[in-house]
Short mmCIF file of C-alpha atoms and ligand atoms in Angstrom, two decimals:
data_model
loop_
_atom_site.label_atom_id
_atom_site.label_comp_id
_atom_site.label_asym_id
_atom_site.label_seq_id
_atom_site.Cartn_x
_atom_site.Cartn_y
_atom_site.Cartn_z
CA MET J 14 -71.55 56.90 -87.86
CA ASN J 15 -69.20 58.61 -86.00
CA PHE J 16 -69.07 59.82 -82.24
CA SER J 17 -68.63 62.87 -83.17
CA ASP J 18 -72.50 62.54 -85.19
CA PHE J 19 -73.88 63.39 -81.74
CA ILE J 20 -70.66 63.59 -79.27
CA ALA J 21 -69.67 68.03 -79.13
CA ASN J 22 -67.25 67.44 -76.34
CA ASN J 23 -63.07 66.88 -78.35
CA ASP J 24 -62.74 65.49 -74.48
CA MET J 25 -64.64 63.06 -74.82
CA ILE J 26 -63.51 61.98 -78.52
CA LYS J 27 -59.97 62.43 -77.67
CA ASN J 28 -60.84 59.60 -74.88
CA LEU J 29 -63.19 57.45 -77.30
CA ASP J 30 -60.02 57.38 -79.82
CA ASN J 31 -57.47 56.64 -76.55
CA LEU J 32 -60.09 53.65 -75.30
CA GLY J 33 -59.69 52.09 -79.10
CA TYR J 34 -63.48 52.87 -79.88
CA LYS J 35 -63.41 53.80 -83.20
CA ASN J 36 -66.79 53.94 -84.04
CA PRO J 37 -70.43 53.56 -81.80
CA THR J 38 -71.77 50.63 -81.44
CA PRO J 39 -75.57 49.47 -82.36
CA ILE J 40 -77.16 50.03 -79.08
CA GLN J 41 -74.49 53.13 -78.85
CA GLU J 42 -75.85 54.38 -81.77
CA LYS J 43 -79.61 53.32 -81.40
CA THR J 44 -79.82 54.91 -77.24
CA ILE J 45 -77.38 57.44 -76.79
CA PRO J 46 -78.90 60.69 -78.82
CA SER J 47 -82.17 60.15 -77.37
CA ILE J 48 -80.58 59.14 -73.69
CA LEU J 49 -78.89 63.04 -74.69
CA LYS J 50 -81.93 64.93 -75.28
CA LYS J 51 -83.29 63.31 -72.13
CA GLN J 52 -85.50 61.19 -72.91
CA ASP J 53 -86.75 57.62 -71.28
CA VAL J 54 -84.41 54.68 -72.31
CA LEU J 55 -86.07 51.53 -72.93
CA ALA J 56 -82.95 49.48 -74.37
CA LYS J 57 -82.19 45.22 -75.53
CA ALA J 58 -79.44 44.76 -74.99
CA LYS J 59 -77.12 41.78 -73.93
CA THR J 60 -73.36 42.14 -72.25
CA GLY J 61 -70.66 42.74 -74.71
CA SER J 62 -73.00 45.05 -76.39
CA GLY J 63 -71.26 47.93 -75.93
CA LYS J 64 -74.35 49.29 -73.44
CA THR J 65 -71.98 50.50 -70.30
CA ALA J 66 -70.43 53.25 -71.74
CA ALA J 67 -74.54 53.68 -73.96
CA PHE J 68 -76.07 54.92 -70.49
CA GLY J 69 -72.33 56.30 -69.39
CA LEU J 70 -71.15 58.00 -72.13
CA PRO J 71 -73.76 60.57 -71.80
CA LEU J 72 -73.82 60.42 -67.72
CA ILE J 73 -70.01 61.37 -67.69
CA LEU J 74 -70.91 64.45 -70.56
CA GLU J 75 -74.06 65.20 -68.29
CA LEU J 76 -71.52 65.81 -64.86
CA ASP J 77 -70.59 68.70 -63.01
CA VAL J 78 -68.05 67.96 -61.20
CA LYS J 79 -68.20 70.84 -59.60
CA LYS J 80 -71.32 69.18 -57.67
CA ARG J 81 -69.41 66.19 -55.64
CA TYR J 82 -72.14 66.63 -52.81
CA GLU J 83 -75.16 66.05 -55.87
CA THR J 84 -75.05 62.89 -56.40
CA SER J 85 -75.83 63.25 -59.86
CA ALA J 86 -77.36 59.70 -61.39
CA ILE J 87 -77.44 55.83 -59.62
CA ILE J 88 -76.75 52.48 -61.54
CA LEU J 89 -78.45 49.75 -60.16
CA ALA J 90 -77.03 45.92 -61.95
CA PRO J 91 -78.12 42.82 -60.33
CA THR J 92 -74.27 41.70 -59.03
CA ARG J 93 -71.13 43.54 -56.94
CA GLU J 94 -69.21 41.73 -60.49
CA LEU J 95 -71.00 44.07 -62.95
CA ALA J 96 -71.64 46.92 -61.18
CA ASP J 97 -67.45 46.51 -60.14
CA GLN J 98 -67.10 46.19 -64.45
CA VAL J 99 -70.39 49.95 -64.70
CA ALA J 100 -67.36 51.62 -62.21
CA LYS J 101 -64.54 50.54 -64.18
CA GLU J 102 -65.89 51.57 -67.87
CA LEU J 103 -67.40 54.24 -66.31
CA ARG J 104 -63.99 55.67 -64.83
CA ARG J 105 -62.74 54.63 -68.16
CA LEU J 106 -65.11 57.10 -69.91
CA ALA J 107 -63.84 59.93 -66.78
CA ALA J 108 -60.43 59.39 -67.43
CA PHE J 109 -60.46 63.14 -69.05
CA VAL J 110 -62.45 64.77 -66.92
CA GLU J 111 -60.50 65.47 -63.10
CA ASN J 112 -61.51 64.64 -59.71
CA THR J 113 -64.79 62.57 -60.70
CA LYS J 114 -65.95 60.28 -57.80
CA ILE J 115 -67.60 57.56 -58.85
CA LEU J 116 -68.00 54.82 -56.07
CA THR J 117 -69.72 50.80 -56.16
CA LEU J 118 -72.39 50.87 -53.52
CA CYS J 119 -72.40 46.51 -52.89
CA GLY J 120 -72.55 43.87 -50.46
CA GLY J 121 -70.35 41.67 -49.12
CA THR J 122 -67.66 44.86 -48.44
CA PRO J 123 -68.26 46.64 -44.37
CA MET J 124 -71.35 49.83 -44.92
CA ARG J 125 -68.56 51.64 -42.82
CA GLY J 126 -65.38 52.28 -45.92
CA GLN J 127 -68.92 53.14 -48.33
CA ILE J 128 -70.38 55.44 -45.46
CA GLN J 129 -66.64 57.20 -45.48
CA SER J 130 -66.21 57.25 -48.64
CA MET J 131 -69.76 58.66 -49.07
CA LYS J 132 -68.77 61.93 -46.84
CA HIS J 133 -66.51 62.67 -49.62
CA GLY J 134 -69.18 63.69 -51.86
CA VAL J 135 -70.07 60.96 -54.55
CA HIS J 136 -70.89 61.94 -58.96
CA ILE J 137 -71.67 58.27 -59.48
CA VAL J 138 -73.04 55.51 -57.17
CA VAL J 139 -73.46 52.39 -58.70
CA GLY J 140 -74.08 49.36 -56.17
CA THR J 141 -76.37 47.21 -55.54
CA PRO J 142 -80.28 47.48 -54.99
CA GLY J 143 -79.47 45.37 -51.09
CA ARG J 144 -77.27 47.96 -49.86
CA VAL J 145 -78.21 50.07 -51.87
CA LEU J 146 -81.52 50.50 -49.92
CA ALA J 147 -79.40 49.81 -46.23
CA LEU J 148 -77.29 52.76 -47.09
CA LEU J 149 -80.47 55.05 -47.85
CA LYS J 150 -82.61 54.30 -44.34
CA LYS J 151 -79.57 55.22 -42.33
CA GLU J 152 -79.59 57.64 -44.78
CA ALA J 153 -76.10 57.08 -45.26
CA LEU J 154 -77.30 57.98 -48.98
CA ASN J 155 -78.91 61.19 -50.59
CA LEU J 156 -80.59 60.79 -53.76
CA GLU J 157 -82.29 64.30 -53.20
CA TYR J 158 -80.34 65.48 -56.15
CA ILE J 159 -80.36 62.29 -59.45
CA LYS J 160 -81.45 63.78 -61.85
CA THR J 161 -80.38 60.38 -64.12
CA LEU J 162 -81.39 56.11 -62.89
CA VAL J 163 -79.91 53.61 -65.20
CA LEU J 164 -80.80 49.76 -63.99
CA ASP J 165 -78.66 47.97 -65.69
CA GLU J 166 -79.61 43.95 -66.54
CA ALA J 167 -82.95 44.98 -65.76
CA ASP J 168 -84.15 41.03 -66.43
CA ARG J 169 -82.28 40.08 -63.49
CA MET J 170 -82.61 41.92 -60.99
CA LEU J 171 -86.19 40.34 -61.25
CA ASP J 172 -85.39 37.41 -62.03
CA MET J 173 -83.98 37.32 -58.23
CA GLY J 174 -86.00 39.55 -56.04
CA PHE J 175 -84.84 42.84 -55.94
CA PHE J 176 -88.36 44.14 -57.60
CA GLU J 177 -89.32 45.01 -54.63
CA ASP J 178 -85.67 46.99 -53.35
CA ILE J 179 -85.71 48.97 -56.42
CA GLU J 180 -89.47 50.12 -55.74
CA GLN J 181 -87.73 50.75 -52.69
CA ILE J 182 -85.36 52.83 -53.77
CA ILE J 183 -86.84 54.82 -56.85
CA ASN J 184 -88.95 56.62 -54.14
CA PHE J 185 -86.01 57.93 -53.14
CA THR J 186 -84.64 60.62 -55.98
CA PRO J 187 -86.80 62.77 -57.80
CA LYS J 188 -89.77 62.20 -60.16
CA LYS J 189 -88.24 63.92 -62.55
CA ARG J 190 -85.96 62.19 -63.19
CA GLN J 191 -84.17 59.91 -66.02
CA THR J 192 -84.74 56.38 -66.73
CA LEU J 193 -83.17 54.44 -68.61
CA LEU J 194 -83.39 50.59 -68.35
CA PHE J 195 -81.16 48.13 -69.85
CA SER J 196 -82.60 44.43 -70.09
CA ALA J 197 -81.03 41.58 -72.04
CA THR J 198 -84.47 40.53 -72.69
CA PHE J 199 -87.41 42.29 -72.97
CA ASP J 200 -90.88 40.57 -71.89
CA ASP J 201 -93.96 41.29 -70.33
CA LYS J 202 -92.63 41.47 -67.10
CA ILE J 203 -90.05 43.90 -67.93
CA LEU J 204 -92.79 46.34 -69.66
CA GLU J 205 -94.75 46.07 -67.02
CA PHE J 206 -91.81 47.73 -64.32
CA SER J 207 -91.19 49.95 -67.71
CA LYS J 208 -94.48 51.52 -67.14
CA SER J 209 -94.61 51.53 -64.09
CA ILE J 210 -91.32 54.21 -63.03
CA GLN J 211 -90.78 55.53 -67.40
CA ASN J 212 -92.43 59.01 -69.03
CA ASP J 213 -92.58 58.39 -73.48
CA ARG J 214 -90.04 55.27 -72.53
CA VAL J 215 -88.28 55.08 -76.17
CA GLU J 216 -87.92 51.37 -77.25
CA VAL J 217 -84.29 50.50 -78.52
CA GLU J 218 -84.35 47.12 -79.41
CA ILE J 219 -81.10 45.62 -81.58
CA GLU J 220 -81.09 42.53 -83.67
CA GLU J 221 -79.66 39.39 -82.78
CA GLU J 222 -76.49 38.66 -84.64
CA THR J 223 -77.24 35.98 -84.26
CA SER J 224 -74.98 34.26 -87.74
CA SER J 225 -71.87 35.30 -85.59
CA ILE J 226 -72.29 32.44 -82.99
CA LYS J 227 -71.93 28.86 -84.09
CA GLU J 228 -74.86 26.73 -82.62
CA ARG J 229 -74.53 22.95 -82.46
CA PHE J 230 -76.14 20.06 -80.20
CA PHE J 231 -74.89 16.88 -79.21
CA LYS J 232 -76.84 13.16 -77.20
CA PHE J 233 -75.34 13.64 -74.30
CA SER J 234 -72.63 11.24 -73.45
CA ASP J 235 -70.61 10.52 -70.57
CA GLU J 236 -66.73 11.61 -71.56
CA GLY J 237 -68.86 13.31 -74.28
CA LEU J 238 -66.95 17.32 -72.47
CA GLU J 239 -64.04 15.99 -72.88
CA ILE J 240 -64.04 14.99 -75.99
CA ALA J 241 -65.78 17.82 -77.53
CA VAL J 242 -62.65 20.50 -75.98
CA GLN J 243 -60.24 17.55 -77.94
CA HIS J 244 -62.01 18.00 -81.12
CA PHE J 245 -62.71 21.57 -80.53
CA LYS J 246 -59.29 22.55 -78.67
CA PRO J 247 -60.41 25.75 -77.03
CA GLU J 248 -58.33 28.33 -75.16
CA THR J 249 -61.11 28.95 -73.61
CA CYS J 250 -63.71 28.18 -72.04
CA ILE J 251 -67.31 28.58 -70.29
CA ILE J 252 -68.76 24.90 -68.99
CA PHE J 253 -72.65 25.63 -67.62
CA CYS J 254 -74.18 23.77 -65.14
CA ASN J 255 -77.52 23.75 -64.02
CA THR J 256 -76.35 24.08 -60.41
CA LYS J 257 -73.29 24.59 -58.03
CA ILE J 258 -73.07 20.43 -56.99
CA LYS J 259 -72.97 20.07 -61.15
CA CYS J 260 -69.92 22.40 -61.20
CA LYS J 261 -67.58 20.95 -58.62
CA GLU J 262 -68.16 17.22 -60.23
CA ILE J 263 -66.79 18.70 -63.45
CA GLU J 264 -64.42 20.95 -62.10
CA ALA J 265 -62.80 17.87 -60.17
CA ARG J 266 -63.51 16.08 -62.14
CA LEU J 267 -61.19 18.19 -65.11
CA GLN J 268 -58.48 18.39 -62.80
CA ASP J 269 -58.04 14.59 -61.87
CA LYS J 270 -56.71 14.45 -65.78
CA ASN J 271 -54.72 17.57 -65.23
CA TYR J 272 -57.33 19.95 -66.91
CA ASP J 273 -57.16 23.80 -65.23
CA ALA J 274 -60.28 24.30 -65.00
CA LEU J 275 -62.25 26.21 -61.61
CA SER J 276 -65.51 26.70 -61.02
CA ILE J 277 -67.29 30.30 -59.87
CA HIS J 278 -70.58 29.56 -58.14
CA SER J 279 -72.82 30.92 -55.28
CA ASP J 280 -71.01 28.48 -52.68
CA LEU J 281 -67.23 30.88 -53.07
CA GLU J 282 -66.27 33.96 -51.20
CA GLN J 283 -66.49 36.89 -53.46
CA ILE J 284 -62.18 37.17 -52.99
CA ASP J 285 -61.65 33.22 -54.28
CA ARG J 286 -64.37 34.48 -56.55
CA ASP J 287 -62.79 37.19 -57.66
CA GLU J 288 -60.02 35.30 -58.36
CA THR J 289 -60.93 32.62 -60.35
CA LEU J 290 -61.55 35.34 -63.10
CA LEU J 291 -58.93 36.81 -62.99
CA GLU J 292 -57.20 33.69 -63.67
CA PHE J 293 -59.75 33.52 -66.08
CA THR J 294 -59.02 36.63 -67.44
CA HIS J 295 -55.09 35.58 -66.93
CA LYS J 296 -55.11 32.55 -68.87
CA SER J 297 -54.06 30.15 -66.51
CA CYS J 298 -57.40 29.34 -65.98
CA THR J 299 -58.94 27.63 -69.91
CA PHE J 300 -61.66 26.08 -68.73
CA LEU J 301 -64.50 28.25 -65.95
CA ILE J 302 -67.08 26.07 -65.02
CA ALA J 303 -70.52 28.52 -63.99
CA THR J 304 -74.03 28.52 -62.84
CA ASP J 305 -76.13 31.01 -64.58
CA VAL J 306 -76.44 33.23 -61.59
CA ALA J 307 -72.55 32.92 -61.27
CA ALA J 308 -72.08 34.19 -64.60
CA ARG J 309 -74.57 36.92 -64.83
CA GLY J 310 -72.90 40.37 -65.79
CA LEU J 311 -69.23 38.90 -65.95
CA ASP J 312 -66.83 41.05 -67.98
CA ILE J 313 -65.50 38.03 -70.23
CA PRO J 314 -63.91 39.02 -73.21
CA SER J 315 -65.79 36.61 -75.35
CA VAL J 316 -64.72 33.09 -75.02
CA ASP J 317 -63.89 30.72 -78.10
CA LEU J 318 -66.57 27.80 -76.58
CA VAL J 319 -69.34 28.03 -74.88
CA ILE J 320 -70.49 24.43 -73.34
CA ASN J 321 -74.43 24.11 -72.19
CA TYR J 322 -72.77 20.53 -70.42
CA ASP J 323 -76.93 20.58 -68.84
CA LEU J 324 -79.80 22.85 -70.80
CA PRO J 325 -80.54 25.77 -68.92
CA LYS J 326 -84.15 25.91 -68.58
CA GLY J 327 -85.92 28.48 -71.38
CA GLN J 328 -84.30 30.72 -74.58
CA GLU J 329 -83.23 33.67 -72.68
CA VAL J 330 -80.55 31.72 -70.30
CA TYR J 331 -79.72 30.55 -73.43
CA THR J 332 -80.21 33.42 -75.84
CA HIS J 333 -77.38 34.72 -72.34
CA ARG J 334 -75.33 31.89 -71.94
CA ILE J 335 -73.87 31.70 -75.42
CA GLY J 336 -74.14 35.00 -75.73
CA ARG J 337 -70.08 34.65 -74.46
CA THR J 338 -68.99 33.50 -77.40
CA GLY J 339 -68.66 35.31 -80.66
CA ARG J 340 -68.66 38.66 -78.75
CA MET J 341 -68.12 42.29 -80.65
CA ASP J 342 -67.57 40.05 -84.72
CA LYS J 343 -65.99 37.26 -83.67
CA GLU J 344 -67.19 33.85 -84.89
CA GLY J 345 -68.37 32.31 -81.96
CA LEU J 346 -69.48 27.92 -80.95
CA ALA J 347 -72.25 27.47 -78.41
CA ILE J 348 -71.81 23.41 -77.81
CA SER J 349 -75.09 21.59 -75.54
CA PHE J 350 -75.03 18.71 -73.99
CA VAL J 351 -79.12 17.23 -74.68
CA ARG J 352 -80.45 14.43 -72.37
CA GLY J 353 -82.91 11.19 -73.33
CA TYR J 354 -85.21 13.24 -72.08
CA GLU J 355 -85.34 16.74 -74.23
CA GLU J 356 -84.80 14.92 -76.83
CA TYR J 357 -88.36 16.87 -77.84
CA ILE J 358 -87.03 20.15 -79.06
CA ASP J 359 -86.09 21.08 -81.86
CA VAL J 360 -83.20 21.46 -82.35
CA GLN J 361 -80.95 18.70 -84.78
CA LEU J 362 -79.05 16.26 -82.78
CA GLU J 363 -75.42 14.95 -84.23
CA ASP J 364 -73.71 12.02 -82.28
CA ILE J 365 -70.98 13.58 -80.64
CA ASN J 366 -68.78 10.52 -81.37
CA SER J 367 -68.75 11.98 -84.88
CA LEU J 368 -66.45 14.72 -83.63
CA HIS J 369 -62.91 13.44 -84.93
CA VAL J 370 -60.01 13.99 -81.62
CA ASP J 371 -56.15 14.02 -83.54
CA SER J 372 -54.02 14.21 -80.97
CA PRO J 373 -54.81 15.19 -77.58
CA ARG J 374 -53.36 18.76 -76.54
CA SER J 375 -52.77 19.22 -72.49
CA TYR J 376 -54.64 21.57 -71.04
CA LYS J 377 -52.07 21.95 -67.56
CA ALA J 378 -52.23 26.06 -67.57
CA LYS J 379 -49.81 27.35 -69.89
CA MET J 380 -49.64 30.47 -67.61
CA ILE J 381 -49.41 30.55 -63.87
CA THR J 382 -50.67 33.78 -61.59
CA LEU J 383 -49.01 35.52 -58.82
CA CYS J 384 -50.95 37.91 -56.72
CA ILE J 385 -48.06 41.02 -55.78
CA GLU J 386 -49.74 42.43 -52.15
CA GLY J 387 -49.98 46.41 -53.53
CA GLY J 388 -51.63 47.92 -55.91
CA LYS J 389 -53.17 51.48 -56.81
CA ARG J 390 -52.95 53.51 -54.04
CA ASP J 391 -49.12 52.20 -53.17
CA LYS J 392 -48.04 54.13 -56.21
CA ILE J 393 -47.17 50.88 -58.38
CA ARG J 394 -47.84 51.29 -62.11
CA ALA J 395 -47.63 47.99 -64.53
CA GLY J 396 -43.66 49.80 -65.69
CA ASP J 397 -42.47 48.74 -62.07
CA ILE J 398 -44.41 44.70 -62.24
CA LEU J 399 -42.08 44.90 -64.80
CA GLY J 400 -38.84 45.89 -64.42
CA ALA J 401 -38.60 43.67 -61.07
CA LEU J 402 -38.68 40.97 -63.32
CA ILE J 403 -37.02 41.81 -66.54
CA LYS J 404 -34.21 44.19 -64.91
CA GLU J 405 -33.87 42.51 -61.04
CA ILE J 406 -35.35 38.59 -62.15
CA ARG J 407 -34.28 39.46 -65.83
CA LEU J 408 -37.38 37.21 -67.02
CA ASP J 409 -37.84 37.51 -70.94
CA GLY J 410 -40.58 39.09 -70.95
CA LYS J 411 -42.03 36.88 -72.99
CA HIS J 412 -43.16 34.72 -70.55
CA ILE J 413 -45.16 37.78 -69.15
CA GLY J 414 -48.77 38.26 -69.63
CA LYS J 415 -51.92 39.75 -68.38
CA ILE J 416 -50.78 42.64 -65.19
CA THR J 417 -54.18 43.32 -63.92
CA ILE J 418 -53.11 46.39 -60.93
CA ASN J 419 -56.08 46.83 -57.93
CA ARG J 420 -56.28 49.22 -55.82
CA LYS J 421 -54.77 46.99 -53.42
CA ASP J 422 -53.04 44.34 -54.68
CA SER J 423 -51.65 43.50 -58.38
CA TYR J 424 -51.27 39.46 -60.81
CA VAL J 425 -49.51 38.94 -62.96
CA SER J 426 -49.55 36.22 -65.23
CA ILE J 427 -45.66 33.98 -65.65
CA ASN J 428 -45.23 31.62 -68.34
CA SER J 429 -45.91 27.88 -66.20
CA GLU J 430 -42.45 26.44 -66.51
CA PHE J 431 -40.95 29.96 -64.73
CA ALA J 432 -43.77 30.79 -62.53
CA GLN J 433 -42.74 28.52 -59.13
CA GLU J 434 -38.63 29.59 -60.17
CA THR J 435 -39.34 33.47 -60.57
CA PHE J 436 -41.64 33.40 -57.75
CA GLU J 437 -39.50 32.13 -55.35
CA LYS J 438 -37.08 35.29 -56.82
CA LEU J 439 -39.57 37.79 -56.76
CA LYS J 440 -40.37 37.05 -53.13
CA LYS J 441 -36.54 38.51 -52.72
CA SER J 442 -36.84 40.93 -54.92
CA LYS J 443 -37.60 44.80 -54.75
CA ILE J 444 -41.10 46.63 -56.26
CA LYS J 445 -40.55 50.29 -55.90
CA GLY J 446 -37.88 49.98 -53.52
CA ARG J 447 -40.02 48.04 -51.27
CA THR J 448 -39.92 43.77 -50.53
CA LEU J 449 -43.64 42.65 -51.15
CA ARG J 450 -45.63 39.87 -50.75
CA VAL J 451 -46.11 37.80 -53.21
CA TRP J 452 -48.78 34.68 -53.63
CA MET J 453 -49.22 32.02 -56.05
CA LEU J 454 -52.75 31.78 -57.42
CA SER J 455 -53.95 28.22 -57.61
P1 AMP V 25 -70.07 45.66 -71.78
O1 AMP V 25 -71.43 45.55 -73.29
O2 AMP V 25 -70.79 47.06 -71.65
O3 AMP V 25 -69.55 44.67 -71.24
O4 AMP V 25 -69.18 45.86 -73.28
C1 AMP V 25 -68.62 45.37 -73.63
C2 AMP V 25 -67.04 45.56 -74.27
O5 AMP V 25 -67.07 46.43 -75.37
C3 AMP V 25 -66.60 46.55 -73.02
O6 AMP V 25 -64.90 45.40 -73.04
C4 AMP V 25 -66.43 48.12 -73.94
O7 AMP V 25 -64.90 48.21 -73.47
C5 AMP V 25 -65.70 48.25 -75.27
N1 AMP V 25 -66.84 48.78 -76.07
C6 AMP V 25 -68.54 50.03 -76.18
N2 AMP V 25 -68.00 50.98 -76.06
C7 AMP V 25 -66.94 50.17 -77.55
C8 AMP V 25 -67.60 50.59 -79.00
N3 AMP V 25 -67.71 52.11 -79.27
N4 AMP V 25 -66.23 50.41 -79.87
C9 AMP V 25 -65.21 49.46 -78.61
N5 AMP V 25 -65.77 48.49 -78.04
C10 AMP V 25 -66.31 49.13 -76.89
#
């Protein structure tokens, strides 16, 4: 199928082409036509399936830019990270519509700024239930014009205890509205929830493409983690643990061995979580050690290897975890360590010592990420940073990695051999005619 089979707007088709979205993903193919017909949809889709564009595309197509004081859509997501990613994707999809205002409303950011932003009008709100409800109670947010309510990762929101907050939020929206519910799992809880808030829903379930993920199970052994890593030699790897204490322990253990490993868990301040994730996506850290809560909703573009250092409690969490590898048609690998008391599970157990390790590779970070105090707000573009690095500092372009420009700051990864020298020089050189503060991450 092509996007043009169900989207008539040529500008959107062109935009999708620019984004590199050649064809709709299965979830998009099955949900977009119903969503465009204003039907309520209950869809089973996991992160990486293209679900954000599945609900985002119709929202953008239906948007009336003139009505910025009549917020027409709200998307509720379980975590700030997911809300940020949803907003980012919506902005990409709306790139051809001028003056679209998409606002994220999440905890961890002062309310004052959010209230101020809303005064200028907003078309689409993306937020976490707690903060959205708090703003509704303060009468800072008005949902009386909502046409579409989206609940993203609904299963996760219920697991996190957001049910009552969501119910209260729904009471602020019109009875006549479209409700879209996306969930990675369908269980009785979700079906009940759907019944209570949706009308004549269309149910969409995509067959799991498990074939693109190879799963292997090993008997737990103390050195098993290192053996696995040295045998499979991933470029990007997520290691899941069940507790944050274990995350920190594994992080310290790998760092002691000079492996570039960082952990992400709920003890970290939001800013540290963002930086850790940035280092991971910028490849200045190969191993991300995470708890389920911290990892949920992170948009990490497919990792080579998922390791369940601890087996998760339940099949659903397991499915979520291994879904981090083998996304968008890439073959992935997920391995799990099984302790003696867990050996009742019905899998074929292998001995980790049977894995062959030849010439262990170094896992010292190949890239180091620099942070520059200046971003979109200061009209800085990737070209300005490249210009400073290549023309002023005379760094060879091949030593420069990914560049990310945020609102207030920017990140660039540099080959670690040249990072210190580049850092010293960049501190003294000018970007867009100004000397900006620069930090080296980690
Ligand atoms: P999501 O499941 O929404 O997190 O999307 C996963 C990734 O797929 C995101 O990076 C999207 O930008 C990308 N994506 C979404 N739709 C398409 C498409 N039709 N073709 C290619 N990539 C897509």
